[in-house]
Short mmCIF file of C-alpha atoms and ligand atoms in Angstrom, two decimals:
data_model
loop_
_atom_site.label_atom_id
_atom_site.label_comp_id
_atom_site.label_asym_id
_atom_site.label_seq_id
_atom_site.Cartn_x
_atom_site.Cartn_y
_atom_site.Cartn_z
CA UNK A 1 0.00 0.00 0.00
CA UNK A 2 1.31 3.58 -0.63
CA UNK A 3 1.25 5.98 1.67
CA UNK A 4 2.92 9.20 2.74
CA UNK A 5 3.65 10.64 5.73
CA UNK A 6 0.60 11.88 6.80
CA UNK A 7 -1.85 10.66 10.03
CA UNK A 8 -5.73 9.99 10.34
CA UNK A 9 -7.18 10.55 13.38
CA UNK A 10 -10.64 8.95 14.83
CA UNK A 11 -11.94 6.45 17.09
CA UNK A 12 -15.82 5.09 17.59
CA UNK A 13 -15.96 7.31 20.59
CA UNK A 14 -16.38 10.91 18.41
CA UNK A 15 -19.60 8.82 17.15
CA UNK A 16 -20.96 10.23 20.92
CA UNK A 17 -21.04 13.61 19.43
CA UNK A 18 -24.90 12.82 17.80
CA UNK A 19 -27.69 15.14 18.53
CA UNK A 20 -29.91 12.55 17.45
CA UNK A 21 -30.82 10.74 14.69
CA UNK A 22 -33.10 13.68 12.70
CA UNK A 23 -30.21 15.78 13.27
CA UNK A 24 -28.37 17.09 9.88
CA UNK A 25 -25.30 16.79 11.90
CA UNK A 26 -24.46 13.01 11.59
CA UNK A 27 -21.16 11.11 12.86
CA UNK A 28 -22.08 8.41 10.13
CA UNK A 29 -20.55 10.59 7.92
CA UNK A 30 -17.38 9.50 9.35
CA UNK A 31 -17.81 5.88 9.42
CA UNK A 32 -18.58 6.45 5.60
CA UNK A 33 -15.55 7.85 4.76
CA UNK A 34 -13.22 5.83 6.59
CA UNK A 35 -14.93 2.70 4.92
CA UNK A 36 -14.57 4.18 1.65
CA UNK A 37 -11.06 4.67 1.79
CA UNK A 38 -10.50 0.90 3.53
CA UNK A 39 -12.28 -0.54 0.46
CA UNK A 40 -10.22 1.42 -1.87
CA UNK A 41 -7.22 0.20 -0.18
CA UNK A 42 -6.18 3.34 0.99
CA UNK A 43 -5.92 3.65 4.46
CA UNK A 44 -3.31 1.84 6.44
CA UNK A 45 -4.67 0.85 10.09
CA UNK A 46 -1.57 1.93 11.27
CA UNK A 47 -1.92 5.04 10.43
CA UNK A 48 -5.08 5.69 12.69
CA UNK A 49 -4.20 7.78 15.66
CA UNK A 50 -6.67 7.35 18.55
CA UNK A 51 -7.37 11.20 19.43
CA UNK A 52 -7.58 12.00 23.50
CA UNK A 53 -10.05 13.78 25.22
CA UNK A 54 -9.32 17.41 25.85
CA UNK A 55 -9.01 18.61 29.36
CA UNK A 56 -10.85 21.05 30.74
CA UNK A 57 -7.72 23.29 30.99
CA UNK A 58 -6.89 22.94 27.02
CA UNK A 59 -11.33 23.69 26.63
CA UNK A 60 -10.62 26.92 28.71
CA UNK A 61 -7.92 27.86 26.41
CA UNK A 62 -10.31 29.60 24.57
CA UNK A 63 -14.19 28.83 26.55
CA UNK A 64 -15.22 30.16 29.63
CA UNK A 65 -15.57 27.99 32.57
CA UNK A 66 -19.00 28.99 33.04
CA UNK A 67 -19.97 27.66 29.71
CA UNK A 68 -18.13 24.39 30.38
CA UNK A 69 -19.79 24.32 33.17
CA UNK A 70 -23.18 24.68 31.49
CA UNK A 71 -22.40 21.97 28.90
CA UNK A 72 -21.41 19.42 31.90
CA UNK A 73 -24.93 20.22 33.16
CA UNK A 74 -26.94 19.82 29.93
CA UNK A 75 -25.36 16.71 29.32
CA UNK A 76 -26.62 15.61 32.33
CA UNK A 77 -29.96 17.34 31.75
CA UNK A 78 -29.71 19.78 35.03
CA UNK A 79 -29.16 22.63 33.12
CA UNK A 80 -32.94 25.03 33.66
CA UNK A 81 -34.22 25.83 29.79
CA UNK A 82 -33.97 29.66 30.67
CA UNK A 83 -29.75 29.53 31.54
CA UNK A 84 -29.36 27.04 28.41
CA UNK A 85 -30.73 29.45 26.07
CA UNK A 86 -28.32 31.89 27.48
CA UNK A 87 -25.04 29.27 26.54
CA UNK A 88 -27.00 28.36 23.14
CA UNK A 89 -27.53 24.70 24.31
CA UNK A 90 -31.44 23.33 24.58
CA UNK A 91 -31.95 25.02 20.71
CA UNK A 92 -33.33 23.43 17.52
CA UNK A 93 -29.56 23.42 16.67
CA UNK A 94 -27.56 22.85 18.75
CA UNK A 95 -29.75 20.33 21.52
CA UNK A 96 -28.71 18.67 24.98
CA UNK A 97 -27.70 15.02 24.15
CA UNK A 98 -26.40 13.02 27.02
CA UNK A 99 -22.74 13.32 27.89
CA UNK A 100 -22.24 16.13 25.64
CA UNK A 101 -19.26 17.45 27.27
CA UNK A 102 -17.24 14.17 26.65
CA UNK A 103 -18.40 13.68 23.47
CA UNK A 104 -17.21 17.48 22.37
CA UNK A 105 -14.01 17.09 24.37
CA UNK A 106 -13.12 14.16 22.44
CA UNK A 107 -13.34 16.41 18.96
CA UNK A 108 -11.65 18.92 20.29
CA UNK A 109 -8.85 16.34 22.10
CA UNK A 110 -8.57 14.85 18.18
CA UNK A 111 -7.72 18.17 16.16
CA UNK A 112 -5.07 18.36 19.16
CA UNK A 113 -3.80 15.06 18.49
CA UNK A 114 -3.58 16.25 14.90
CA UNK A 115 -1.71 19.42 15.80
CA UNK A 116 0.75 17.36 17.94
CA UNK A 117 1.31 14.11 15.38
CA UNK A 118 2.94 17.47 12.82
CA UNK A 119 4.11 19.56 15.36
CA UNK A 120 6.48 17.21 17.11
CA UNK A 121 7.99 16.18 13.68
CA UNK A 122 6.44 12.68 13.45
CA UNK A 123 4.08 13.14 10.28
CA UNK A 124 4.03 16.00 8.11
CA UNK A 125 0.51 16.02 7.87
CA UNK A 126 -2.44 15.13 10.04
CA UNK A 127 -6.56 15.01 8.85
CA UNK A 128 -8.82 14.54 11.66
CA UNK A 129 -12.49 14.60 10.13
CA UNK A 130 -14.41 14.56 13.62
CA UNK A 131 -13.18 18.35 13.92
CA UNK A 132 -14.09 21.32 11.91
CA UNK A 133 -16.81 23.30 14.50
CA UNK A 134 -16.03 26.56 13.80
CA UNK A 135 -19.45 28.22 14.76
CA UNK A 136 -18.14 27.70 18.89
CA UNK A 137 -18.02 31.12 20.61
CA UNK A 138 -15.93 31.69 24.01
CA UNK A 139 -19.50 31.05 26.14
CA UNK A 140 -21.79 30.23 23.42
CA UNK A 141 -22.89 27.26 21.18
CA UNK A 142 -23.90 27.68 17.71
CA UNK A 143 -24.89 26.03 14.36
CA UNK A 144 -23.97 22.37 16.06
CA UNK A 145 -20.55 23.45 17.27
CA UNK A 146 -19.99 23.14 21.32
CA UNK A 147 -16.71 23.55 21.58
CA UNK A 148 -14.06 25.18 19.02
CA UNK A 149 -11.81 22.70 18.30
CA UNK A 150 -9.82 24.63 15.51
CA UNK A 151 -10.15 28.12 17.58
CA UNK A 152 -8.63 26.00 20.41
CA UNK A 153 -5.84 24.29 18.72
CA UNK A 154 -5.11 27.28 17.21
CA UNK A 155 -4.19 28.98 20.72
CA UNK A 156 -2.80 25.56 21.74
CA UNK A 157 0.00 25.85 18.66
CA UNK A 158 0.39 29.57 19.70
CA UNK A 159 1.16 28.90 23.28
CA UNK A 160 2.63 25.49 22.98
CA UNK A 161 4.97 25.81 20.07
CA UNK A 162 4.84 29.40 19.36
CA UNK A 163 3.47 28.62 15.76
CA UNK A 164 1.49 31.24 13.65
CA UNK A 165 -1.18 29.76 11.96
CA UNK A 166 -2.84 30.47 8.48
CA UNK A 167 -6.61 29.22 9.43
CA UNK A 168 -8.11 28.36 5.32
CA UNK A 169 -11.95 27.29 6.30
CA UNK A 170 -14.26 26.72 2.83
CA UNK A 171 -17.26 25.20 4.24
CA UNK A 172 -20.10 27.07 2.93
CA UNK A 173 -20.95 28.77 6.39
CA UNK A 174 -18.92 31.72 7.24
CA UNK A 175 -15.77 30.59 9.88
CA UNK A 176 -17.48 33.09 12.35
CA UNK A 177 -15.98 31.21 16.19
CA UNK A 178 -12.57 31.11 14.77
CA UNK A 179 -12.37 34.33 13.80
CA UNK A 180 -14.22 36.32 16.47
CA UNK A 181 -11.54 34.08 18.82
CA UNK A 182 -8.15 35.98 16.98
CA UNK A 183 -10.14 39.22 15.69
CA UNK A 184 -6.87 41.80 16.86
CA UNK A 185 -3.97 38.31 17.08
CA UNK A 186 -1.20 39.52 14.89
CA UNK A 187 -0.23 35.69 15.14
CA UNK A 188 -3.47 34.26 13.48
CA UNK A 189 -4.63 34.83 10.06
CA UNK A 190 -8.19 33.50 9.29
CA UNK A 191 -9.46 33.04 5.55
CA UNK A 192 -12.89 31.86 5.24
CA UNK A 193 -14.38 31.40 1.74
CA UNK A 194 -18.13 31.15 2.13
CA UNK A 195 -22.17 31.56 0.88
CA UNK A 196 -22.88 35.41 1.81
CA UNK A 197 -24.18 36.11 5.07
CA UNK A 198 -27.25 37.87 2.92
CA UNK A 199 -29.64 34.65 3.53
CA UNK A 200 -27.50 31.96 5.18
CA UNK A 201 -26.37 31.12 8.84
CA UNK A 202 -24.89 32.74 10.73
CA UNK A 203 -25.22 35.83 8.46
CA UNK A 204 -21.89 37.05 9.20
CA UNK A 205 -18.24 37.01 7.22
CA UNK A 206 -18.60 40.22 4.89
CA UNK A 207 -15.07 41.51 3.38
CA UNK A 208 -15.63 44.46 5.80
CA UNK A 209 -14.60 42.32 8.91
CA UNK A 210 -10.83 42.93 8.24
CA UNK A 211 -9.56 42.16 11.99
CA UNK A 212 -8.95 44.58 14.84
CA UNK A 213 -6.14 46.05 16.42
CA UNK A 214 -3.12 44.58 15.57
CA UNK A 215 -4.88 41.83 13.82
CA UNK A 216 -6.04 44.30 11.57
CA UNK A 217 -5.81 43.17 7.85
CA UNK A 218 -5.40 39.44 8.73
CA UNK A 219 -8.59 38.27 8.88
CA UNK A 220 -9.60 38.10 5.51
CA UNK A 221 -13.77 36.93 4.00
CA UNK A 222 -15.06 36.15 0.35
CA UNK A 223 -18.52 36.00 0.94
CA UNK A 224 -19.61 34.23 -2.57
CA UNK A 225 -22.83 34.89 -4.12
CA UNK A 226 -25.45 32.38 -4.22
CA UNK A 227 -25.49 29.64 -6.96
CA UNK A 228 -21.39 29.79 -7.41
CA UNK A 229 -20.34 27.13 -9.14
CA UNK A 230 -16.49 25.61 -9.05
CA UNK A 231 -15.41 27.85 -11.66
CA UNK A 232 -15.48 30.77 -9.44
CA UNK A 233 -15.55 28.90 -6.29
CA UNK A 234 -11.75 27.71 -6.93
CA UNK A 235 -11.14 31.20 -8.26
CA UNK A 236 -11.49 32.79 -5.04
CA UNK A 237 -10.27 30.04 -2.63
CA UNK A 238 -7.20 29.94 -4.88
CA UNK A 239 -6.35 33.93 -5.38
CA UNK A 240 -7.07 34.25 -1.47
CA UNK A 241 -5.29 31.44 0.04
CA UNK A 242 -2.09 32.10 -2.53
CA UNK A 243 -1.86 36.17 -1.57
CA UNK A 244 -2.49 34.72 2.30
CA UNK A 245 -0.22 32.50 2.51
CA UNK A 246 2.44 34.55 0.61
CA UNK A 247 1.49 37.51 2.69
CA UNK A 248 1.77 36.02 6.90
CA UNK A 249 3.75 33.04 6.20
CA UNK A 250 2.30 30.87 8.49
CA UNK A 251 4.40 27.64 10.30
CA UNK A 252 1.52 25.60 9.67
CA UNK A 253 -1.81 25.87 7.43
CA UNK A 254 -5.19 24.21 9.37
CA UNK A 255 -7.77 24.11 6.90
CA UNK A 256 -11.76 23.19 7.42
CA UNK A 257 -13.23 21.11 5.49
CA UNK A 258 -16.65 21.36 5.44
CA UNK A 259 -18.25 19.33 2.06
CA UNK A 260 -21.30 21.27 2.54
CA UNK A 261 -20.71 24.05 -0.57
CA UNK A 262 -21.84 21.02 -3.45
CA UNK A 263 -24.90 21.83 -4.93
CA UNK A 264 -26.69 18.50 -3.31
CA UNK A 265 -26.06 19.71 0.22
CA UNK A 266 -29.42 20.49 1.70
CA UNK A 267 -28.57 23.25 3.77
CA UNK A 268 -26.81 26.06 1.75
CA UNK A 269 -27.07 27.34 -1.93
CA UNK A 270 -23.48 27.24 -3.37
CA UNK A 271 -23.58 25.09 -6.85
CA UNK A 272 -20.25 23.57 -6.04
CA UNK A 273 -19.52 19.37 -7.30
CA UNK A 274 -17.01 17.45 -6.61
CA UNK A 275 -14.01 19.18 -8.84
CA UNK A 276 -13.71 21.69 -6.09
CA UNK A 277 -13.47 19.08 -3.55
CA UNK A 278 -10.67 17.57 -5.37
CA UNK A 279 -8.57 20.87 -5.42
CA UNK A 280 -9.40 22.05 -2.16
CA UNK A 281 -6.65 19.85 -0.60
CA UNK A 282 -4.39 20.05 -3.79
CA UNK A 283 -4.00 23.46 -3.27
CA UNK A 284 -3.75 23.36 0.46
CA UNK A 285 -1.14 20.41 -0.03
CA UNK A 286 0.83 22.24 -2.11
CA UNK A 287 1.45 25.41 -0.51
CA UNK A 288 1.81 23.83 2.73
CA UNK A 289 4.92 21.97 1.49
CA UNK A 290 5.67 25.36 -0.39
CA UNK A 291 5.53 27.61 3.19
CA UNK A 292 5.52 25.74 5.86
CA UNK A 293 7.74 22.26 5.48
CA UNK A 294 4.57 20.72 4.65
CA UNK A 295 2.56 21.50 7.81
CA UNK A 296 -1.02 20.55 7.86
CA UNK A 297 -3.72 19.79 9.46
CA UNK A 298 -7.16 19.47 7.74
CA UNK A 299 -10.42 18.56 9.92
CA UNK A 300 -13.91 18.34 8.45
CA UNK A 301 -16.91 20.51 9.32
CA UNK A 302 -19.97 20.92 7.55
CA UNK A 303 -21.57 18.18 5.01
CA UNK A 304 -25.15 17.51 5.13
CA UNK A 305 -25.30 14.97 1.78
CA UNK A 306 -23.86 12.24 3.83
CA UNK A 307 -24.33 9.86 1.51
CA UNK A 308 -23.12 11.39 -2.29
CA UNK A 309 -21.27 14.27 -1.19
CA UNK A 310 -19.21 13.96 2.20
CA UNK A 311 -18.23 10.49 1.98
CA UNK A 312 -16.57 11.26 -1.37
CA UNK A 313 -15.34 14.89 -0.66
CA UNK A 314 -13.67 13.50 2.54
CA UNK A 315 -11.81 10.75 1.48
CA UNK A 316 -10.57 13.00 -1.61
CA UNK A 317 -8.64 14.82 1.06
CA UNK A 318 -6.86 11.55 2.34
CA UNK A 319 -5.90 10.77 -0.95
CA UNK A 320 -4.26 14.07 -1.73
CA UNK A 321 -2.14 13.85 1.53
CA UNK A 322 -1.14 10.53 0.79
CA UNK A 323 -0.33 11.16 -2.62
CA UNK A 324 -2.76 8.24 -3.49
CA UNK A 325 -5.17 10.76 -6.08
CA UNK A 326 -4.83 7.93 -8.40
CA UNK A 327 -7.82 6.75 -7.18
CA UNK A 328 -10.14 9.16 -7.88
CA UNK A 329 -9.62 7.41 -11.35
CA UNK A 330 -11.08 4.60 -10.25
CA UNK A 331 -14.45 3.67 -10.15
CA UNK A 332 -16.19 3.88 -6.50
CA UNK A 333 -15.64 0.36 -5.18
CA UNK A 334 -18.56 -1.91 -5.43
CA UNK A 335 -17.79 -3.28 -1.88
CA UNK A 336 -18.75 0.03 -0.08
CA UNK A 337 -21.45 0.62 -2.50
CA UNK A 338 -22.88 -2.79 -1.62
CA UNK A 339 -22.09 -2.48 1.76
CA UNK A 340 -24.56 0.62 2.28
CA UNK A 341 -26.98 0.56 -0.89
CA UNK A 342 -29.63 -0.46 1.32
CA UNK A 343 -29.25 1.59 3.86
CA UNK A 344 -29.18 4.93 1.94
CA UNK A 345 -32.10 6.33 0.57
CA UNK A 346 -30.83 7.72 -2.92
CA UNK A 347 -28.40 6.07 -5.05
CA UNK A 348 -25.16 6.01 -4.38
CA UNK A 349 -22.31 7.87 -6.56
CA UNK A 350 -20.67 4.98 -9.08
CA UNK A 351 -17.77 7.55 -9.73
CA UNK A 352 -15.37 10.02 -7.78
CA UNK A 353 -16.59 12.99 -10.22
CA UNK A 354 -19.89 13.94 -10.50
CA UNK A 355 -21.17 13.20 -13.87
CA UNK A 356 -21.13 16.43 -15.92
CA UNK A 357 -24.85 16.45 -17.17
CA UNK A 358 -26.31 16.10 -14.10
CA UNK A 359 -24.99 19.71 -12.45
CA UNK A 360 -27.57 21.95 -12.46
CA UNK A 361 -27.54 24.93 -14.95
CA UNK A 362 -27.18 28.47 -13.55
CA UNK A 363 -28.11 31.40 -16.05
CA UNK A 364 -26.55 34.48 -14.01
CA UNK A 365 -23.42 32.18 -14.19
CA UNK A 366 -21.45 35.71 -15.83
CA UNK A 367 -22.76 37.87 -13.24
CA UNK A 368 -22.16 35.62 -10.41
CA UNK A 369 -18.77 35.42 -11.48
CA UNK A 370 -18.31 38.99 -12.05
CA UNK A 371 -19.67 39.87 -8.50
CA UNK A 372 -17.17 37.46 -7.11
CA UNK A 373 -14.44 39.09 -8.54
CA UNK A 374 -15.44 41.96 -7.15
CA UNK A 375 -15.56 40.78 -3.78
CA UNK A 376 -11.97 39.33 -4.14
CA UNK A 377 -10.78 43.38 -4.60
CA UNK A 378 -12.14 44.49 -1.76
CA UNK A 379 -11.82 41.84 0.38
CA UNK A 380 -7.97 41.00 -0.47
CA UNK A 381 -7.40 45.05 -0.90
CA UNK A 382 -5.38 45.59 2.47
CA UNK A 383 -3.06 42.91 1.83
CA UNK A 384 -2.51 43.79 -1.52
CA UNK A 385 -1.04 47.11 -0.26
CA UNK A 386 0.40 46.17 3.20
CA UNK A 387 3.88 45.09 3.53
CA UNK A 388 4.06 41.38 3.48
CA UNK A 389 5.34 39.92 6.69
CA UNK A 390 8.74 38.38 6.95
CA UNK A 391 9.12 36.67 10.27
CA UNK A 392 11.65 34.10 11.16
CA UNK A 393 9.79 30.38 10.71
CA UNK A 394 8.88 27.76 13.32
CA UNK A 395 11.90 26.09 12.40
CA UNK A 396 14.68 28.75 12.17
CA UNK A 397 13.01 30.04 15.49
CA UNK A 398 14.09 26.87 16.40
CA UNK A 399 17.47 26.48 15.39
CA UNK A 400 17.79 29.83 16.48
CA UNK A 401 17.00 28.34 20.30
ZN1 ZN B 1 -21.30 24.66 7.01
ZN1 ZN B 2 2.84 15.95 1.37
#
């Protein structure tokens, strides 16, 4: 089998992080990718790192206690419906479930694993899939997310290995707990490529919210118009993230994964397929190895097609760490196919692409494109005419030790 140096980390206990079973949010979306890639032959056992729970000090690296607090309580169900609301917990979205506080520890414990399996020189890359909840606030849940795993491993490489970190997060819903956490850090640049605010959750990430402070200029939104397909899509995500990463060079890149920008997923109106999916993690790959000595850690996010989109868009990103995109040549293997046919309830994808004739057709395709262009000015403006920054690296601030 042919791997590369990267690590996959999950265990069956992130499966505790389920709402319940009507919830979009679904840890089978895991289980689907990780099949997927054992029947393709692509994922060596020994390459699964068993992520640890989080402790409550590493939680409160970027929550309050009182909101940890408040999650221990609602996972116990003690927690009044009045003082809930006030945390975000007990909502339509974001519901108690029982033993919610280990269950979110453990997501946030595997991006941390992640960050440590690159950090401390034993893989170059890391992809943890359970992570990617990006809508967690200091003492609030949102849109799913309890705690912030990114947002908290972020701080974590700050304080730990005095990393700077170039945050890339395309899932279709603006990045908004990861960037409200470093909003004036000098240390943390945040790109999030997204669906406008204009009709979708959480209504936020415009290219006006440039940072504060001294973090002023490196917090950086393309808020894409509705109905953007991958032409435009990888336009933006790849001007941004080049004149990003070019501009703060980061030690390491953490990117967010969320699958949920295809124009299947249920929740969100980008016209994405699977193309952009495949060049997500190229690019990210490739400039990671380019800046940063090949430094990265992807987690997952969104995804709410969990049977023709995530599986698929997930495993992609494997496959470009491992240098195994081969594969995507390949027809879908029968054997997963088979092995949940009857359990889905549409028909499951025979190929890694999405077949051509089947994308939907979008007639404002020239002005969509036009607007997005647009958007990539003004949102990539201050950059454009700052000083890029030249600070030493992880590694010569090592050798400089
Ligand atoms: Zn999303
Ligand atoms: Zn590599």
């Amino acid at each position: 089998m042919k791997t590369a140096d990267a690590a996959f980390v999950y265990s069956i206990e992130e499966h505790s992080y389920h709402f319940h079973d009507k919830h979009p949010f679904n840890p089978l979306r895991l289980t689907l990718t990780k099949d997927l890639l054992e029947a393709c032959n692509s994922l060596d056992t020994n390459k699964i790192l068993k992520p640890r729970k989080a402790t409550e000090e590493e939680l409160a690296l970027v929550h309050d206690l009182a909101f940890i607090d408040a999650v221990k309580l609602a996972g116990a169900n003690k927690l009044s419906a009045e003082k809930a609301r006030s945390y975000g917990l007990g909502t339509d979205d974001t519901p108690f479930f029982n033993d919610m506080h280990n269950a979110a520890s453990y997501l946030v414990g595997g991006t941390l694993t992640a960050v440590d399996a690159v950090m401390n020189g034993s893989y170059s890359h890391a992809i943890h899939l359970g992570g990617g909840l990006h809508h967690g606030f200091k003492g609030k849940a949102s849109g799913f997310c309890i705690y912030n795993d990114s947002a908290i491993a972020i701080e974590y490489l700050k304080q730990k290995y005095q990393a700077r970190v170039l945050y890339v997060d395309t899932d279709a819903h603006h990045g908004d707990g990861v960037q409200w956490s470093f909003y004036d850090d000098p240390d943390v640049f945040t790109l999030s490529v997204h669906e406008t605010g204009r009709y979708l959750f959480p209504g936020t990430g415009s290219v006006t919210e440039k940072g504060a402070g001294a973090g002023y200029g490196l917090k950086v939104n393309i808020p894409l118009e509705a109905f953007t397909e991958d032409d435009s899509f990888l336009e933006s995500y790849e001007t941004a993230f080049r004149e990003a990463v070019d501009f703060f060079r980061p030690d390491l890149i953490l990117t967010v994964n969320g699958a949920d920008s295809h124009y299947l997923d249920p929740l969100t109106h980008l016209h994405t397929s699977l193309k952009s999916f495949h060049f997500i993690p190229k690019l990210a790959h490739e400039l990671a190895h380019e800046y940063c000595e090949g430094r990265w850690v992807a987690v997952g996010g969104g995804g709410y097609d969990h049977w023709r989109v995530v599986p698929r868009a997930w495993a992609s990103i494997w496959l470009e760490m491992t240098n195994q995109t081969d594969v995507l040549n390949q027809p879908i293997p029968q054997t997963w196919i088979e092995q949940w046919q009857d359990h889905a309830d549409v028909q499951l994808p025979q190929s890694w692409y999405d077949d051509e004739k089947m994308l939907p057709v979008v007639p404002r395709k020239p002005i969509i494109t036009a607007r997005n262009q647009q958007t990539i000015e003004k949102a990539l403006f201050h950059i454009r005419n700052e000083k890029p920054s030249r600070r030493p690296s992880f590694t010569q601030k090592n050798n400089l030790c």
